[in-house]
CSV table of C-alpha atoms in Angstrom, one decimal:
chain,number,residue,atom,x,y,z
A,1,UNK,CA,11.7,169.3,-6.8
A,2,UNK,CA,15.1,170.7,-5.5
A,3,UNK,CA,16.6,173.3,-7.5
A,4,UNK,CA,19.9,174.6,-7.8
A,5,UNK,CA,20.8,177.5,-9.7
A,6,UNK,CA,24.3,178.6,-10.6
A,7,UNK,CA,25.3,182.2,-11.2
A,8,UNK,CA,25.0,185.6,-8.9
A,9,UNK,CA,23.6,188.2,-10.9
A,10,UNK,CA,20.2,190.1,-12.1
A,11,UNK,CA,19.5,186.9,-14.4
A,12,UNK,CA,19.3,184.6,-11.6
A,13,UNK,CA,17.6,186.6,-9.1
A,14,UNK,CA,15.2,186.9,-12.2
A,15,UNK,CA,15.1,182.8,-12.5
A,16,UNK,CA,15.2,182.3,-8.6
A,17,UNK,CA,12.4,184.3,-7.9
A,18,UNK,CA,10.7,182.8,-10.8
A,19,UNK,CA,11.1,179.5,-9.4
A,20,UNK,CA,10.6,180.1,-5.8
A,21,UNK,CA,6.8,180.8,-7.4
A,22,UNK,CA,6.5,177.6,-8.7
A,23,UNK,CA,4.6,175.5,-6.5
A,24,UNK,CA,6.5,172.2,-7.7
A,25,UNK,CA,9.7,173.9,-6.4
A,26,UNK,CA,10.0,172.5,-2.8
A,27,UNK,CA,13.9,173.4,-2.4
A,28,UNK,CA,15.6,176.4,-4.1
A,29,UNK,CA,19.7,176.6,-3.8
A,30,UNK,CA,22.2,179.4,-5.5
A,31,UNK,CA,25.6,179.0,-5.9
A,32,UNK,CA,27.0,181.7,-5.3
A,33,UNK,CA,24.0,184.1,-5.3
A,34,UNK,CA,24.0,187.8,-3.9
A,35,UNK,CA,22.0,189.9,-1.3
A,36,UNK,CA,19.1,189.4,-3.1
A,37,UNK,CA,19.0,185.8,-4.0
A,38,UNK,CA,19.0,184.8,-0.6
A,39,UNK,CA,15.8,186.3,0.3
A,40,UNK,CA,14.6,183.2,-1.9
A,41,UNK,CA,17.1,180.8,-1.9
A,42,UNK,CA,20.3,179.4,0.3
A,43,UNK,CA,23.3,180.5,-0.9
A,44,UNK,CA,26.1,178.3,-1.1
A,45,UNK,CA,29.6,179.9,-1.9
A,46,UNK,CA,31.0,177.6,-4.6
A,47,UNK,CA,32.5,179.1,-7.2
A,48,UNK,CA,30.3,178.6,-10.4
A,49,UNK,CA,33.3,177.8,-12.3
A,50,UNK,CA,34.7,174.9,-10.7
A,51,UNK,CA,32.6,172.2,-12.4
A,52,UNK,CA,33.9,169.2,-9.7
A,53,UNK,CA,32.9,171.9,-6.6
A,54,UNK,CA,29.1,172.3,-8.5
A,55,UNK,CA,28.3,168.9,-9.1
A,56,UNK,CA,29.3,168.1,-6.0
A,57,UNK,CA,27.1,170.6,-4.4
A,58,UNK,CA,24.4,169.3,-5.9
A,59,UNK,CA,25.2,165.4,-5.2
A,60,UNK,CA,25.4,166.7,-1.6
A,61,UNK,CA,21.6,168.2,-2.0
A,62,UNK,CA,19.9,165.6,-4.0
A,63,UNK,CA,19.0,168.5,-6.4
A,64,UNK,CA,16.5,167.1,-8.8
A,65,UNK,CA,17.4,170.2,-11.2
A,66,UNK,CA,20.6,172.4,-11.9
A,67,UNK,CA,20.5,175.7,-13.7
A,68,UNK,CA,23.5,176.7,-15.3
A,69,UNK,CA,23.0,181.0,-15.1
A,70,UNK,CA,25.9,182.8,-16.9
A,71,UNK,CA,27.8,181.9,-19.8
A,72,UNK,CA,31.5,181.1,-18.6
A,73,UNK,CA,30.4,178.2,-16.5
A,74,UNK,CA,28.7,176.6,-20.0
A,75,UNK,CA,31.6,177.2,-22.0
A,76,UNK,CA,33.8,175.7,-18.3
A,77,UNK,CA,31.8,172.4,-18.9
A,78,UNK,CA,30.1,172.9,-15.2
A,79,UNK,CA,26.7,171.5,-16.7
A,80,UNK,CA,29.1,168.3,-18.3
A,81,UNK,CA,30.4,167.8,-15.0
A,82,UNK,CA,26.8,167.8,-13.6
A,83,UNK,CA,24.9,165.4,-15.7
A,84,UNK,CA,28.3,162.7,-15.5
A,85,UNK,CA,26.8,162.7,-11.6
A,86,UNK,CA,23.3,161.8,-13.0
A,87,UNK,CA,21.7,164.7,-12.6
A,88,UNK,CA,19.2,166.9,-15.1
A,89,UNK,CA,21.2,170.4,-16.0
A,90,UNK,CA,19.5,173.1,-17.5
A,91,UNK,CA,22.3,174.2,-19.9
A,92,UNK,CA,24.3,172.7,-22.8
A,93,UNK,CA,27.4,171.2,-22.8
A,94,UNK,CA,30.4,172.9,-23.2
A,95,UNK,CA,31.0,172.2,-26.6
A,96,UNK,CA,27.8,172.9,-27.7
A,97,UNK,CA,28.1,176.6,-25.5
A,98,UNK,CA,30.7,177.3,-28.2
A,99,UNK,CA,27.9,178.9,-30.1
A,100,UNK,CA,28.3,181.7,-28.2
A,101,UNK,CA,32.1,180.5,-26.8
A,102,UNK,CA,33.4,181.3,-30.2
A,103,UNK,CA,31.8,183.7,-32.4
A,104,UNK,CA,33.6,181.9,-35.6
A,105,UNK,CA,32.5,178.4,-34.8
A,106,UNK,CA,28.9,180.0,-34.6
A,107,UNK,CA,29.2,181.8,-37.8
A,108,UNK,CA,30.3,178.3,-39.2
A,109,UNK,CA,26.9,176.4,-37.8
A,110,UNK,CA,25.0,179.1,-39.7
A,111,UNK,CA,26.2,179.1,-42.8
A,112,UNK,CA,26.2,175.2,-42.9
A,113,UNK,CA,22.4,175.9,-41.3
A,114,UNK,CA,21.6,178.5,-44.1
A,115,UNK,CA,20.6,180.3,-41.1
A,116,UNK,CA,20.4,184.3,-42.1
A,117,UNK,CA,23.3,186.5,-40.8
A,118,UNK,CA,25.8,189.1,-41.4
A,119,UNK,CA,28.7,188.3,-44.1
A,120,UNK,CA,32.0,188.3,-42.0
A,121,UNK,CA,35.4,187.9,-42.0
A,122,UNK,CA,37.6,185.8,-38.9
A,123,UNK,CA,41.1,187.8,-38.6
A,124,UNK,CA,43.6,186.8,-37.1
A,125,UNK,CA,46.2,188.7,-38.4
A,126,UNK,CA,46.9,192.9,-39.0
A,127,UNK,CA,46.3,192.3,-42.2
A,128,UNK,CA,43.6,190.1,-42.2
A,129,UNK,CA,41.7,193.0,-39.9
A,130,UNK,CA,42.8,195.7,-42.5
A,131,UNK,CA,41.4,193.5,-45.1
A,132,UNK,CA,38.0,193.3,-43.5
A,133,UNK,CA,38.1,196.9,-42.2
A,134,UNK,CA,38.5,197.9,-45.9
A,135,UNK,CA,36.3,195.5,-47.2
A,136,UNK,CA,33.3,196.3,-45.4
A,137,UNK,CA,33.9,200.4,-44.5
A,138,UNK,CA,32.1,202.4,-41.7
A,139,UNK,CA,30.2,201.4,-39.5
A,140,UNK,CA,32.4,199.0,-38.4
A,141,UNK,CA,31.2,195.8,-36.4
A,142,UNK,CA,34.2,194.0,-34.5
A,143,UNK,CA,33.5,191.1,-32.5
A,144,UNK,CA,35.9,189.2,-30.0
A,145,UNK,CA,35.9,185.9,-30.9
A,146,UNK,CA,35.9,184.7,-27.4
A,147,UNK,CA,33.5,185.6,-24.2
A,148,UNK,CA,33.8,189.5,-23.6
A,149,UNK,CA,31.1,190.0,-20.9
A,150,UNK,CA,28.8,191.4,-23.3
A,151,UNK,CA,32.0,194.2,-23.9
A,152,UNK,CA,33.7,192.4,-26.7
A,153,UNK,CA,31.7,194.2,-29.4
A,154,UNK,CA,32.9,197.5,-31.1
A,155,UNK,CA,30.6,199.5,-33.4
A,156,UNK,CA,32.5,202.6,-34.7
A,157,UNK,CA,32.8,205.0,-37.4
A,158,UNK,CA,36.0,205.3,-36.2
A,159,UNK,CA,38.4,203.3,-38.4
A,160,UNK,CA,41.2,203.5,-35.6
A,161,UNK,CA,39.0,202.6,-32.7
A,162,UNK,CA,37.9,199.5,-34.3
A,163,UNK,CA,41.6,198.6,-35.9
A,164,UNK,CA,42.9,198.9,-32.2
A,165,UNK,CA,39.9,196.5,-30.7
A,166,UNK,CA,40.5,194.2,-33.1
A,167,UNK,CA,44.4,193.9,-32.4
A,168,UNK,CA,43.6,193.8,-28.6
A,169,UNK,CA,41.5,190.2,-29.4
A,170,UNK,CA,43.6,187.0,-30.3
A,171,UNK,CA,40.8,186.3,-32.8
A,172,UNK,CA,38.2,188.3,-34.0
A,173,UNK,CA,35.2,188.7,-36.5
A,174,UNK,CA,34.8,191.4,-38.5
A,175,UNK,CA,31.1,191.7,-39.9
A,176,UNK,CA,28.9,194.4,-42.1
A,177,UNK,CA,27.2,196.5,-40.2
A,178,UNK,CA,23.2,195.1,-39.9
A,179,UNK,CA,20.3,198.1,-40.1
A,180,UNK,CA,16.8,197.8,-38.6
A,181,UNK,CA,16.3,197.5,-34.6
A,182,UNK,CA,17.2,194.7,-32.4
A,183,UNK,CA,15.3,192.1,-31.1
A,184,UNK,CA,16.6,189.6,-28.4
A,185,UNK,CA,14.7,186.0,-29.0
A,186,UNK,CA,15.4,183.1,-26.4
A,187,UNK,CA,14.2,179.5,-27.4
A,188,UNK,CA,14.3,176.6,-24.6
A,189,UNK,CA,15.6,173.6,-26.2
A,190,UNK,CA,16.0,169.9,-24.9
A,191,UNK,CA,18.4,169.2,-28.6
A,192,UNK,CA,15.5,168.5,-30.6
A,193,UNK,CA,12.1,170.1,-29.5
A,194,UNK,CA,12.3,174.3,-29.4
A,195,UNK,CA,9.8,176.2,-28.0
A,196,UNK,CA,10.3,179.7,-28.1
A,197,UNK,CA,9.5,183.0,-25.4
A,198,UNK,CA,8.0,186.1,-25.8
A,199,UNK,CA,10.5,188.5,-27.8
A,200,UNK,CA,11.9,191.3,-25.5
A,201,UNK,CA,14.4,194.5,-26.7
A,202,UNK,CA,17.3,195.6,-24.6
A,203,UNK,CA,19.7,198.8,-24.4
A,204,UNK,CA,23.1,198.0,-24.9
A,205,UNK,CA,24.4,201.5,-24.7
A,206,UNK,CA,25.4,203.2,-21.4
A,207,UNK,CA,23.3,206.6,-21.6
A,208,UNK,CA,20.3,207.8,-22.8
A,209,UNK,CA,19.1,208.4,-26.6
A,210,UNK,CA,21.8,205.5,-26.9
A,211,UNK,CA,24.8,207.1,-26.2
A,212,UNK,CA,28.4,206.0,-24.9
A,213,UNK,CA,30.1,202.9,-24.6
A,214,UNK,CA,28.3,199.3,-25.6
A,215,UNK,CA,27.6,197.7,-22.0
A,216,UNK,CA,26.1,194.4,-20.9
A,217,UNK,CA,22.8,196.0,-21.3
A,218,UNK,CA,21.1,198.9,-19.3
A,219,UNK,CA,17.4,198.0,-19.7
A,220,UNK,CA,14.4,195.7,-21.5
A,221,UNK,CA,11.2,195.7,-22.3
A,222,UNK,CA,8.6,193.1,-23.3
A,223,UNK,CA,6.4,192.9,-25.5
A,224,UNK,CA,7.5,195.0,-28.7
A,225,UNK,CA,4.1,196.1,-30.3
A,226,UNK,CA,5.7,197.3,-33.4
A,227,UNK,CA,7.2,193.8,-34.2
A,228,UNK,CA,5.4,191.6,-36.7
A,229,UNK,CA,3.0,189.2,-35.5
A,230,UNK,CA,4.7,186.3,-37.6
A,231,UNK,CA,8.2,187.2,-36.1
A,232,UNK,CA,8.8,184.9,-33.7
A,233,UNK,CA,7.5,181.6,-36.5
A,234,UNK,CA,9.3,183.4,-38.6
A,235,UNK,CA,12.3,183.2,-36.3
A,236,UNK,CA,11.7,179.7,-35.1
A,237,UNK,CA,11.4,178.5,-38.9
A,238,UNK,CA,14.7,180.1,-40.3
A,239,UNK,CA,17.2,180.5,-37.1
A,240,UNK,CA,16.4,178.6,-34.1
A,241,UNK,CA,15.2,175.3,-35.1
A,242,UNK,CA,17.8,174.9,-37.8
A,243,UNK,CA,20.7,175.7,-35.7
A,244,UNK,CA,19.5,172.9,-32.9
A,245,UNK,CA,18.6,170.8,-35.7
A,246,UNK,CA,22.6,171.5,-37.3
A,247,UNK,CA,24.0,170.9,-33.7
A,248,UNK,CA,22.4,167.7,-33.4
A,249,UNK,CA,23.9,166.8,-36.8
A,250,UNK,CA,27.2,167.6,-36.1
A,251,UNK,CA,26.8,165.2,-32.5
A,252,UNK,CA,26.8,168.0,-29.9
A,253,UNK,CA,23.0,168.5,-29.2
A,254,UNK,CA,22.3,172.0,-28.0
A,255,UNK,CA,20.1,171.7,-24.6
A,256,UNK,CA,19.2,174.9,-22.6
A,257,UNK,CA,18.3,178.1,-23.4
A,258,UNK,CA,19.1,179.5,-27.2
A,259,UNK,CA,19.2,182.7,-27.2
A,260,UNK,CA,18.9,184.5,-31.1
A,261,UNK,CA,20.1,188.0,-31.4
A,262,UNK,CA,18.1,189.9,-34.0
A,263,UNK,CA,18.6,192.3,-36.2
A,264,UNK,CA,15.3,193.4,-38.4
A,265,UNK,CA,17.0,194.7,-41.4
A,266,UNK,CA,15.6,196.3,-44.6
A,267,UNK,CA,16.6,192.8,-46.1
A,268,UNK,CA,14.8,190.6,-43.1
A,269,UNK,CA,15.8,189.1,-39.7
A,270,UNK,CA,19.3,188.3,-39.9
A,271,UNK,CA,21.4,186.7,-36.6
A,272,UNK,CA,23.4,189.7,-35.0
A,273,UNK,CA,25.0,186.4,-32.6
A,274,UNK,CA,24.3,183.4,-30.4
A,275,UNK,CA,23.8,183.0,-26.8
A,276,UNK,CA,23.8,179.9,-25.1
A,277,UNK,CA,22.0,180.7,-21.8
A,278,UNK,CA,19.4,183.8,-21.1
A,279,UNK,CA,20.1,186.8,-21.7
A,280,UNK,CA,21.0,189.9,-18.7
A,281,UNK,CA,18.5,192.2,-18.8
A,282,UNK,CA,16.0,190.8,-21.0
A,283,UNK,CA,15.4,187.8,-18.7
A,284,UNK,CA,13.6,190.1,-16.4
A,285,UNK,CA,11.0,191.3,-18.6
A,286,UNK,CA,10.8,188.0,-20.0
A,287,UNK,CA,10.7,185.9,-16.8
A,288,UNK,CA,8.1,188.7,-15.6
A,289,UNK,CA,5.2,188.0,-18.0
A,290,UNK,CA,5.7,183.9,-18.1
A,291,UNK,CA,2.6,182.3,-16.5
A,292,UNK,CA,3.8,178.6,-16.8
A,293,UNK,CA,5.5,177.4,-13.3
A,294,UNK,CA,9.4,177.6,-14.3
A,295,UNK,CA,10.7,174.8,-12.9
A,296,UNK,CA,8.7,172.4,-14.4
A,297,UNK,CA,9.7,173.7,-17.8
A,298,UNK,CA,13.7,174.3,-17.5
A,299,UNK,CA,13.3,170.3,-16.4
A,300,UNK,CA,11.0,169.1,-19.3
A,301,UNK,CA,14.2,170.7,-21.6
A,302,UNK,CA,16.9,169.3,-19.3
A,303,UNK,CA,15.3,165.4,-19.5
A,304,UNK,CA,14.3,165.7,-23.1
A,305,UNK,CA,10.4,166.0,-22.8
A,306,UNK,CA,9.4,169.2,-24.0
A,307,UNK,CA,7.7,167.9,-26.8
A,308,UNK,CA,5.1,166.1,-24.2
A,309,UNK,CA,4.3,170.1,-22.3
A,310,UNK,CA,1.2,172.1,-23.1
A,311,UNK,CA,1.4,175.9,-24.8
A,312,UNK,CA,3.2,178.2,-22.8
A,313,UNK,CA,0.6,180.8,-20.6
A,314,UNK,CA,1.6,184.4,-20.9
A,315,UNK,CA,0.3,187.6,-19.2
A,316,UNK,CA,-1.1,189.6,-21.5
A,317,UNK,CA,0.8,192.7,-19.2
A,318,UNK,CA,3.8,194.8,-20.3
A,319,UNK,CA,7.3,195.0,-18.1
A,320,UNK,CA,10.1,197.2,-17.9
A,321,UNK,CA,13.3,196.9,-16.6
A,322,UNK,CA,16.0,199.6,-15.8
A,323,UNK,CA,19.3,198.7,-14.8
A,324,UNK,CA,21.3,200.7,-11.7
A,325,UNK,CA,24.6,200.4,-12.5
A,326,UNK,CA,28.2,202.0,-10.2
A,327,UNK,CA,29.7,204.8,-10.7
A,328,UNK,CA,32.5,204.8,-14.1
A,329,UNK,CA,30.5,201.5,-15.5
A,330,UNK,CA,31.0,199.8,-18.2
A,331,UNK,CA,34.6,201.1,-17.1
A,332,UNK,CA,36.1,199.6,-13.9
A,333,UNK,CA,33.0,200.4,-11.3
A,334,UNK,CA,33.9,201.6,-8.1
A,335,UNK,CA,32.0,199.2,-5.7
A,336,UNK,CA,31.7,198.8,-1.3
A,337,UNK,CA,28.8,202.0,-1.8
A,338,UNK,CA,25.7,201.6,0.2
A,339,UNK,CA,22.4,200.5,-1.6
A,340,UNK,CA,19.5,202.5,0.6
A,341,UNK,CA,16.1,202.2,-0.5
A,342,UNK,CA,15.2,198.7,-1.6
A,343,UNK,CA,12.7,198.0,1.9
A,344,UNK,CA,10.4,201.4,0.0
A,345,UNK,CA,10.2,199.1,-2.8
A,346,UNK,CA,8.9,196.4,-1.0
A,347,UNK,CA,6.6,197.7,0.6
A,348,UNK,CA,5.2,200.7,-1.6
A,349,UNK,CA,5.3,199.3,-5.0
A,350,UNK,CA,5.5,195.4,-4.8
A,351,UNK,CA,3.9,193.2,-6.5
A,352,UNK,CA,3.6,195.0,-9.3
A,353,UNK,CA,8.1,196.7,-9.1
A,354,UNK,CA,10.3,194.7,-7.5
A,355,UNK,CA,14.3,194.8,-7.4
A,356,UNK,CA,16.2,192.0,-9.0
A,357,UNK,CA,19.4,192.3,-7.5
A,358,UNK,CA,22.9,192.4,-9.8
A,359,UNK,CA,25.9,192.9,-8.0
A,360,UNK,CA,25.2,193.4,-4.6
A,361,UNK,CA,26.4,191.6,-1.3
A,362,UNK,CA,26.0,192.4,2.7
A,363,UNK,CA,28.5,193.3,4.7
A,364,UNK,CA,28.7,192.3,8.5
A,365,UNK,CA,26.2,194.3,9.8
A,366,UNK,CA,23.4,193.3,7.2
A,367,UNK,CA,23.7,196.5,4.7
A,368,UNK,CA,23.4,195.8,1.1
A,369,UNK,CA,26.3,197.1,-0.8
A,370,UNK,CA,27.3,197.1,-4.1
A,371,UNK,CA,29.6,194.9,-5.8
A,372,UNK,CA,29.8,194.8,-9.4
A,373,UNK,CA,29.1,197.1,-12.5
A,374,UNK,CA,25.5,196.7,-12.8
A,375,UNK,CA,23.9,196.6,-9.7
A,376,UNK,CA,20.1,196.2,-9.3
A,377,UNK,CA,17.6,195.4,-12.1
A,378,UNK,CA,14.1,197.4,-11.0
A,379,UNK,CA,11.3,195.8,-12.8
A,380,UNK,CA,7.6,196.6,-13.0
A,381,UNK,CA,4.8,195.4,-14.6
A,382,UNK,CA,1.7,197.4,-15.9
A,383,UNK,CA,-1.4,197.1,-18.2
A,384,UNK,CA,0.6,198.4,-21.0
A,385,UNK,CA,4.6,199.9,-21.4
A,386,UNK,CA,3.8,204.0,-20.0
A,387,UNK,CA,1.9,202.1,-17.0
A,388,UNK,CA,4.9,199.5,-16.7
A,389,UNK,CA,7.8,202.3,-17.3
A,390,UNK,CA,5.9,204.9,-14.9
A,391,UNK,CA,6.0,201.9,-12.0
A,392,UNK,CA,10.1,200.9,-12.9
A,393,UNK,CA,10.9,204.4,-12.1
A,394,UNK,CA,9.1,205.7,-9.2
A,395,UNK,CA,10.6,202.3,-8.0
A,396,UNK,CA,14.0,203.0,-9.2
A,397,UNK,CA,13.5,206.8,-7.3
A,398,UNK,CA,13.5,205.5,-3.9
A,399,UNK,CA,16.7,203.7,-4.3
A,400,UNK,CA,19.5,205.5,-3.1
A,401,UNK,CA,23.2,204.5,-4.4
A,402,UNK,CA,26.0,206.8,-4.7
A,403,UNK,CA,27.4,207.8,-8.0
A,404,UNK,CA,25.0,205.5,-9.5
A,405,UNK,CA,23.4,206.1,-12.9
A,406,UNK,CA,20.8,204.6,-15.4
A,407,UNK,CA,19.2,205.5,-18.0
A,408,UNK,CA,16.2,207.4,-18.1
A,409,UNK,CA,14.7,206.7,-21.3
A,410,UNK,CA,13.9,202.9,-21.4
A,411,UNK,CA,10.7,202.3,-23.4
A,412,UNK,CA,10.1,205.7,-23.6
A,413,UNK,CA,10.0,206.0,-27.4
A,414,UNK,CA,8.2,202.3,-27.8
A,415,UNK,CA,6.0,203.5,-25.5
A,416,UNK,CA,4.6,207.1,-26.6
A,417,UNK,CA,4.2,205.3,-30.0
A,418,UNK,CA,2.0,202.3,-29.0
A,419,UNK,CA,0.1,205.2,-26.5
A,420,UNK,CA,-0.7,207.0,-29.4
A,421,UNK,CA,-1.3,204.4,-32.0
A,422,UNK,CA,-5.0,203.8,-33.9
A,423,UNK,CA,-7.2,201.6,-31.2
A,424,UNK,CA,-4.6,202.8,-28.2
């Protein structure tokens, strides 16, 4: 099968490499890619959001398969644009990408769904936002309505600092603040059938012991040994299978990836949001432990035939990832530095680290450089999360990037607990 794969990030270096190991996968394509996706694939420089340039791309290939990556081409329409050529899309339609498009419109599918979330409020007004602020109190949880890039979520004890985010958005949800950790949860979907991964945690803030700003995410790991066995039917039961089930309903069948942001509260799993494709950097931990050939799958959900594939085959092997990200991220990254390094990698520590590349391109004379706030996703694999952790940073030690910085403490804490748990 020909594949093309839309996007240029860490997510879809994750789902090209993935696919370039599937044996069905005669033909991988990226549109627009980055320095590191074309060690796998051949780019193409369409833009991902133009959905007339995409589908003709793949017209022009004969793809057999198109992978929608981030989440502005979804909401765009690129994968409505795709299948009105005739051709299978990974990805829902634009309409039904409003579950994560529009926080409020999600919020609405739950409670119709009874699916368990957060009690909110949708401002659009000062005094609305006052009204919520003072209904709920500190912490506060402000949400832009809209796509924010994975930066459209304040959570403050500040009163001010979340008054003034929630004036900056045209619309915005205001929610109580949900206890307990986090758990990212993705579900492929073809509308009907749902057939969930293996759950993964990421670290949404910028420095260690979960400090700073909220950013798209600066690490993962997979699996989580302190989660309860019966989370992920539990999950499937109560949140992902009623909300495909609701958006069937309503006449915009959700196909893709559905991806369930946990929170596991002292009351029980309740929906922190809704993504509508995989989530950036948990897709690398994910994607690393998946045994089943890709390809085959994202197409079973993209023709409607999950239903007919066997279990899904997991390594039983725990993976890490740690983002590097540029200098001043989640702020306005400086970019154009040189990215030395990543040929150690390869040859000292593959298979089991490997760089997935973020924003990264090469100039004329073949350096990588960066270009883009997060920059490389290292990723290693191990017997269990202190072997896996150990590997993602002696990896991410030979890489050389000015100003850079990451966190140092990804799966630290998970990990010294399952190390020195009974039967460890």
């Amino acid at each position: 099968m020909k594949v093309l794969v839309i996007g240029g990030g860490a997510r879809e270096h994750a789902l090209c490499r993935s696919l370039s190991l599937d044996p069905d996968v005669t033909a991988l394509h990226c549109a627009p890619g980055n320095a590191g996706i074309a060690e796998v694939a051949e780019l193409h420089g369409v833009d991902a959001l133009d959905g007339a340039a995409v589908a003709e791309l793949a017209v022009g290939l004969e793809a057999d398969l198109v992978v929608v990556g981030p989440e502005a081409p979804l909401v765009a329409g690129v994968a409505d644009a795709v299948r009105d050529r005739g051709i299978p899309v990974f990805g829902p339609s634009a309409q039904a990408a409003q579950l994560e498009g529009s926080k409020a419109f999600a919020k609405d599918v739950m409670a119709t769904a009874a699916v368990p979330t957060a009690r909110s409020y949708v401002c659009t007004t000062p005094e609305e936002i006052d009204e919520a602020l003072d209904a709920f109190g500190a912490p506060y949880v402000v949400k832009d309505d809209g796509l924010a890039a994975g930066k459209g979520v304040v959570v403050t004890e500040d009163v001010e600092a979340a008054r003034a985010h929630a004036l900056a958005c045209d619309r915005v949800v205001i929610e109580e603040f949900l206890d307990g950790p986090e758990v990212s949860l993705f579900a492929i979907t073809d509308g009907e059938s749902v057939v969930p991964l293996q759950p993964a945690q990421d670290f949404k803030r910028a420095y260690d012991g979960d400090q700073g700003p909220n950013t798209g995410g600066m690490g993962a790991y997979s699996p989580l040994p302190w989660a309860d066995p019966k989370l992920v039917d539990e999950v499937m039961a109560t949140v992902l299978q009623p909300t495909v089930d609701e958006l069937r309903r309503r006449g915009t069948p959700f196909s893709g990836l559905l991806y369930a942001g946990l929170a596991i509260t002292s009351r029980g799993v309740r929906v922190i949001e809704f993504n509508a494709r995989f989530g950036d950097p948990e897709t690398q931990v994910v994607l690393a432990r998946l045994q089943t050939p890709l390809g085959g799958l994202l197409r079973a959900a993209a023709t409607g035939e999950l239903a007919a594939l066997p279990p899904l085959r997991w390594s039983d092997d725990a993976a890490v990832t740690v983002v590097i990200a540029s200098h001043n991220y989640p702020g306005t990254p400086r970019t154009g530095d040189a990215v030395e390094g990543l040929a150690e990698v390869a040859e000292q520590d593959a298979p089991e680290a490997y760089v997935l590349h973020a924003g990264t391109r090469r100039d004329d004379s073949g350096a990588v450089l960066s270009a883009g706030g997060r920059v490389l996703s290292v990723t290693a694999t191990g017997a269990d999360l202190t072997t896996a952790r150990q590997r993602a940073y002696r990896a991410v030690g030979r890489i050389s990037l000015d100003g850079s910085q990451h966190r140092t403490d990804i799966a630290a804490k998970v990990a010294d607990e399952a190390a020195q748990a009974p039967g460890a």
